[in-house]
mmCIF file of C-alpha atoms in Angstrom:
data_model
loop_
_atom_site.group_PDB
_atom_site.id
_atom_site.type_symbol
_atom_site.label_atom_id
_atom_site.label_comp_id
_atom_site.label_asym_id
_atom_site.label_seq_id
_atom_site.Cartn_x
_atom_site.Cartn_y
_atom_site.Cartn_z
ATOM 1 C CA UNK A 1 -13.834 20.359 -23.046
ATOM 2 C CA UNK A 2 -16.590 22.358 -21.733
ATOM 3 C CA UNK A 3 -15.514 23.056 -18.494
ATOM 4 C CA UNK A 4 -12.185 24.385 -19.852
ATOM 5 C CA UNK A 5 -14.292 26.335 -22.331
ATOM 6 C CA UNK A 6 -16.028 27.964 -19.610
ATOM 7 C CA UNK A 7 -13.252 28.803 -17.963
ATOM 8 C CA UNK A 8 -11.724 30.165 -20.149
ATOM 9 C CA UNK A 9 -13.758 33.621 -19.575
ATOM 10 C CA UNK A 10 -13.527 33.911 -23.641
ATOM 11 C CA UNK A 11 -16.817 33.361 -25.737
ATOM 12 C CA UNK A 12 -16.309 30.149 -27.681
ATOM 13 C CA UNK A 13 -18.629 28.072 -29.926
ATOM 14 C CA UNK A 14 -18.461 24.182 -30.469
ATOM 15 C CA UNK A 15 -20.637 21.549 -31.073
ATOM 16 C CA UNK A 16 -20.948 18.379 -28.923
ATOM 17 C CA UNK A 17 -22.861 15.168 -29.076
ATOM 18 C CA UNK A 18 -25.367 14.726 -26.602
ATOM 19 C CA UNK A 19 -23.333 11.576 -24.741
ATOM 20 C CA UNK A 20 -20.486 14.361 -24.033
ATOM 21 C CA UNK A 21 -23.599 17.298 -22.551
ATOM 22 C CA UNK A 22 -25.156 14.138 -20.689
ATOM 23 C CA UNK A 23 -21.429 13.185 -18.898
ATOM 24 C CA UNK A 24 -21.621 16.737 -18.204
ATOM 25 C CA UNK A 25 -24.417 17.423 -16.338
ATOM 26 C CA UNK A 26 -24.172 13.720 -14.933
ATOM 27 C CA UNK A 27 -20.769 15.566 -13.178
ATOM 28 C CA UNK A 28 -22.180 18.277 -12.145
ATOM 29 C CA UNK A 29 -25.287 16.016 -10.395
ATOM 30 C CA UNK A 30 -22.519 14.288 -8.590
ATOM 31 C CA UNK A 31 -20.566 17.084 -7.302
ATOM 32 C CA UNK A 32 -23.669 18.287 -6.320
ATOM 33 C CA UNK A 33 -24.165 15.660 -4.560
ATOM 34 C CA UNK A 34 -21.052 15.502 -2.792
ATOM 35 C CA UNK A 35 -21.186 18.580 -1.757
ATOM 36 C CA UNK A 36 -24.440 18.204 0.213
ATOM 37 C CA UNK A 37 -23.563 14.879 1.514
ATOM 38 C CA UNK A 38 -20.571 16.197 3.187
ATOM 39 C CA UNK A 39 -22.968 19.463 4.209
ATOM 40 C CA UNK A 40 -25.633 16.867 5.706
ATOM 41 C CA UNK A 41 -22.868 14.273 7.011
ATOM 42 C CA UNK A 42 -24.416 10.874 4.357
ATOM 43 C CA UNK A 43 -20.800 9.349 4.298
ATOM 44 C CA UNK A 44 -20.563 5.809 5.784
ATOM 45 C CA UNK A 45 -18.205 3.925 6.398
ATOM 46 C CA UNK A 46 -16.926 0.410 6.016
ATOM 47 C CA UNK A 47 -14.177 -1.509 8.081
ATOM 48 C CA UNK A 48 -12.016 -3.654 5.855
ATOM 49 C CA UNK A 49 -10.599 -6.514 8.218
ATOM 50 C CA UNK A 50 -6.899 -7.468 8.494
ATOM 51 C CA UNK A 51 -6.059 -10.752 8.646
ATOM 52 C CA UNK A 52 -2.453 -11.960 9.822
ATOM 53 C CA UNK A 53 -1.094 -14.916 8.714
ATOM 54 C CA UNK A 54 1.354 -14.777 11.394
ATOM 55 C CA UNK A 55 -1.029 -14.502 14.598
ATOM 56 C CA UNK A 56 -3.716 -16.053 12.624
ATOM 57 C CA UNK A 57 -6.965 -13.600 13.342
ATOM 58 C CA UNK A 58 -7.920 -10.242 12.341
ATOM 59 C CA UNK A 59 -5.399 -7.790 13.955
ATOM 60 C CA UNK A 60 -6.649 -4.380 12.070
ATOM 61 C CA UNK A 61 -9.393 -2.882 10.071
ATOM 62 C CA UNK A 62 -9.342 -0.120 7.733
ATOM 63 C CA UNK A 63 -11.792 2.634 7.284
ATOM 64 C CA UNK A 64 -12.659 2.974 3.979
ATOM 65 C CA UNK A 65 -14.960 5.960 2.935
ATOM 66 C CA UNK A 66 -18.104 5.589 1.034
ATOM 67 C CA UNK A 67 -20.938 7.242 -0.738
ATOM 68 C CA UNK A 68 -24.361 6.141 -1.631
ATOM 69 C CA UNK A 69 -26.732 8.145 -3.503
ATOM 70 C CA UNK A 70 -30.232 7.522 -3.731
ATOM 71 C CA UNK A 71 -30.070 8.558 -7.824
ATOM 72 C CA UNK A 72 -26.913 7.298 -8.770
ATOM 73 C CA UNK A 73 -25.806 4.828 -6.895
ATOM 74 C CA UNK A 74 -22.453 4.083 -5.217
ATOM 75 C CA UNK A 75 -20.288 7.044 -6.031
ATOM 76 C CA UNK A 76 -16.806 5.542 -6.089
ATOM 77 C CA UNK A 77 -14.173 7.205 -3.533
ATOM 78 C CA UNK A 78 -11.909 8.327 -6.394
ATOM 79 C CA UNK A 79 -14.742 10.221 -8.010
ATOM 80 C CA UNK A 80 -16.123 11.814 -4.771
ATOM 81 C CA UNK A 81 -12.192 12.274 -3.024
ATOM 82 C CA UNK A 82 -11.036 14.344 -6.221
ATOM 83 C CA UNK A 83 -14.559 16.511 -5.926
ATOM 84 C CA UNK A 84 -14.136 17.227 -2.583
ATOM 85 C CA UNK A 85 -10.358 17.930 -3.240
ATOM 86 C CA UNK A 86 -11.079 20.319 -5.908
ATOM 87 C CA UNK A 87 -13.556 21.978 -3.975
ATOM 88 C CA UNK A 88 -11.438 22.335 -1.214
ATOM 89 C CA UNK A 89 -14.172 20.444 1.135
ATOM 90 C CA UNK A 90 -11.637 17.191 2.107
ATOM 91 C CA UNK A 91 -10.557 18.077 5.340
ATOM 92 C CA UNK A 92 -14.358 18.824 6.661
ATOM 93 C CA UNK A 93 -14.919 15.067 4.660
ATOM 94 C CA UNK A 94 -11.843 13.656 5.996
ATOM 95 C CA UNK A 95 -13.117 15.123 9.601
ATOM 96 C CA UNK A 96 -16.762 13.953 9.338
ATOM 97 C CA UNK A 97 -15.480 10.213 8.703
ATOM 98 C CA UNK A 98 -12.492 10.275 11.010
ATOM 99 C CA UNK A 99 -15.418 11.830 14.102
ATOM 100 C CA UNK A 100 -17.296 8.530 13.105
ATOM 101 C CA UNK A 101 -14.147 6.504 13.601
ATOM 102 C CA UNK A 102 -13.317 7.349 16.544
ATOM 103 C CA UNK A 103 -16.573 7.258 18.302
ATOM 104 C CA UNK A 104 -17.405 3.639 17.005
ATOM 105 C CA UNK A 105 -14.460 2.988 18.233
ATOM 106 C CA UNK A 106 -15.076 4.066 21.616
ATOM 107 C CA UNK A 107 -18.638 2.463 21.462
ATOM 108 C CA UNK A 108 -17.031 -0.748 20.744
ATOM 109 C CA UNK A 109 -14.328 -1.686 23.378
ATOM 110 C CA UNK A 110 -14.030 -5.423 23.145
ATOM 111 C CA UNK A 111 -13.588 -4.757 19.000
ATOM 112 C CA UNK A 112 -11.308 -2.455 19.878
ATOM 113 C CA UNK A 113 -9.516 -4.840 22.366
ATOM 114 C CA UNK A 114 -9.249 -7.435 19.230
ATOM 115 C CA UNK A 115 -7.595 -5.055 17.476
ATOM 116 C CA UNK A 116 -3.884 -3.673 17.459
ATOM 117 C CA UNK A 117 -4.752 -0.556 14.840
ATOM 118 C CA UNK A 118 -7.797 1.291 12.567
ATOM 119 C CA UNK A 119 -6.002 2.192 9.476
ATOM 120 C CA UNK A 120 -7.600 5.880 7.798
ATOM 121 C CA UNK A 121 -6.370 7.220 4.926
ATOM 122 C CA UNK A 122 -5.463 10.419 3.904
ATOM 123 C CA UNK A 123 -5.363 13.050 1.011
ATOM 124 C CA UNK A 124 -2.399 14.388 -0.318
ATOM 125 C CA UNK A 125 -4.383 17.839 0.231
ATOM 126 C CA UNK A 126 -4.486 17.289 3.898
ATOM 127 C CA UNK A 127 -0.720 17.540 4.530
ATOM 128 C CA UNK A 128 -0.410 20.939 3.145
ATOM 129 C CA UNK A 129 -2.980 21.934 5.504
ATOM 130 C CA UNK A 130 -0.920 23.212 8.681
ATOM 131 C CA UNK A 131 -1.814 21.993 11.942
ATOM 132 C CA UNK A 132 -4.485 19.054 10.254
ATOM 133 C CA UNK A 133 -2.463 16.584 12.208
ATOM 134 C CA UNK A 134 -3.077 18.208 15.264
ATOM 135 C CA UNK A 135 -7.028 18.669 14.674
ATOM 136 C CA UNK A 136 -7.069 14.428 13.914
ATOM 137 C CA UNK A 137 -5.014 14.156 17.209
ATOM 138 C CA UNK A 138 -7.031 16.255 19.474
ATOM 139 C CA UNK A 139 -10.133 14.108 17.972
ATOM 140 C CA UNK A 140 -8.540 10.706 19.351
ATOM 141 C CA UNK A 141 -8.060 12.356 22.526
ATOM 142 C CA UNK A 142 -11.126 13.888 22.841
ATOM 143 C CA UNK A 143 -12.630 10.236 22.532
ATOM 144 C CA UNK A 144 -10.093 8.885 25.391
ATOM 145 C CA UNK A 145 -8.733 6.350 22.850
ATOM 146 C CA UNK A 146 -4.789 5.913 22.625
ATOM 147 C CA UNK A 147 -3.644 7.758 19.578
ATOM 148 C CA UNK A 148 -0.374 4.916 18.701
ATOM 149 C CA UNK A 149 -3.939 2.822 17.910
ATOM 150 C CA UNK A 150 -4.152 4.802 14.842
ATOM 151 C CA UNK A 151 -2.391 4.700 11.642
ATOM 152 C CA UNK A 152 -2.690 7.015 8.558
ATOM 153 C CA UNK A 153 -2.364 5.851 5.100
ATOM 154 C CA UNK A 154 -1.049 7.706 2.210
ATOM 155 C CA UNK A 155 -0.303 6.614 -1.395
ATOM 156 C CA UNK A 156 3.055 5.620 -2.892
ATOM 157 C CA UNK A 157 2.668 8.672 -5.099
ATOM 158 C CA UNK A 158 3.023 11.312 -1.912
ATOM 159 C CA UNK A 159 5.639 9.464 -0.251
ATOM 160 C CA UNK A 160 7.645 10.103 -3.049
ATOM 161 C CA UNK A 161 7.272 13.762 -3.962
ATOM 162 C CA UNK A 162 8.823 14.191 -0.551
ATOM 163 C CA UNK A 163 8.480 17.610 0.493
ATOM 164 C CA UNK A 164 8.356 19.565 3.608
ATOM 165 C CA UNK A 165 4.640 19.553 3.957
ATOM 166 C CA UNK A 166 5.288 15.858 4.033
ATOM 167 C CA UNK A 167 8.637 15.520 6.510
ATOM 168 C CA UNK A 168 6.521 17.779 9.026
ATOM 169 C CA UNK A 169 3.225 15.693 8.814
ATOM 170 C CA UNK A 170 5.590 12.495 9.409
ATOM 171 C CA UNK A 171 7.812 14.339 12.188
ATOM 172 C CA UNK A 172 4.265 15.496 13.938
ATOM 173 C CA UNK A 173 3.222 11.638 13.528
ATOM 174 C CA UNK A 174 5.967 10.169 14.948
ATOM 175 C CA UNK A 175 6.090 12.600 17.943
ATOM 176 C CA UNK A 176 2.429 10.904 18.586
ATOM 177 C CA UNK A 177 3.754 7.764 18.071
ATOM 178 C CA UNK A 178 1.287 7.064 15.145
ATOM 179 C CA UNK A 179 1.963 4.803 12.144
ATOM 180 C CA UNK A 180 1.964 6.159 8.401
ATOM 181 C CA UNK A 181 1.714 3.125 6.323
ATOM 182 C CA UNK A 182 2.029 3.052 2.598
ATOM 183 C CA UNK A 183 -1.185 2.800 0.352
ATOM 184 C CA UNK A 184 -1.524 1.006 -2.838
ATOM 185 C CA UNK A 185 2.504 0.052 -2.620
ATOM 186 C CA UNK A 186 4.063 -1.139 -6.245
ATOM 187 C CA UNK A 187 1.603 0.703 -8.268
ATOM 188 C CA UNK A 188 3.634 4.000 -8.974
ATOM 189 C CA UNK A 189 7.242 5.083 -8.200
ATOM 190 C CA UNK A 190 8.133 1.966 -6.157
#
């Protein structure tokens, strides 16, 4: 209610309890936050094992992005993905983490051996971006790893508001030969 208040542009007066001016400035903190822990690189990330029934071992991992702040704690990767959406910061996040990937990766080559894919996911914001795919693709390269050993994740919700931001993501994909998997499957649309 405040934030729409103030952007509004018009001069309006209302009263508010001091839990809903606390959950205010509390949001602000955290985008704060955000914003200089993409500036100053803080991200981490953690490697979720896949295990396969079939094969019986761990046969992938995904990345998973997260943020801890000194203050407040783990900032949860919905809070801190839809800040640096808004703010029009995910690709250099997205970039940051992916960098880290790929040069653990290529740190670690009997992990890697282990392993048939690293699973990242991605925004919906990134596949309007033109030419995104192409700046995760050159990264692989520039790390000499083989880019079918990747796979992007999106959610259920993007693959079904196809569109042709989406088709030509998928198309450059596929020319690459890297997987898109589907995120958080049965939870929308499906």
């Amino acid at each position: 209610m405040l934030e729409a208040a103030q952007n509004s542009g018009k001069q309006i007066f209302f009263e508010v309890d001091e839990a809903v001016k606390k959950d205010y400035y509390r949001r602000n903190k955290v985008e704060q936050a955000v914003d200089r822990a993409i500036t100053e690189n803080r991200f981490e990330v953690y490697y979720q094992p896949i295990y396969s029934l079939e094969r019986q071992r761990f046969v992938a991992v995904e990345a998973l992005s997260r943020l801890r702040h000194p203050k407040f704690g783990m900032i949860p990767p919905d809070v801190f993905i839809r800040i640096a959406e808004n703010t029009g910061q995910i690709n250099a996040l997205s970039s940051l983490q992916f960098r880290r990937i790929c040069r653990f990766m290529k740190a670690n080559p009997k992990l890697r051996e282990k392993l048939l894919s690293v699973k990242f996911n991605l925004s919906p914001a990134q596949f309007l971006k033109k030419g995104y795919c192409h700046s995760l693709i050159a990264m692989i390269r520039e790390y000499d790893l083989p880019v079918s050993f990747f796979q992007f994740e999106i959610t259920e919700t993007v693959a079904t508001e196809y569109n042709e931001e989406l088709y030509r993501f998928v198309k450059e994909l596929q020319t690459e030969r890297i997987g898109l998997c589907l995120d958080d499957f049965g939870s929308g649309y499906a």
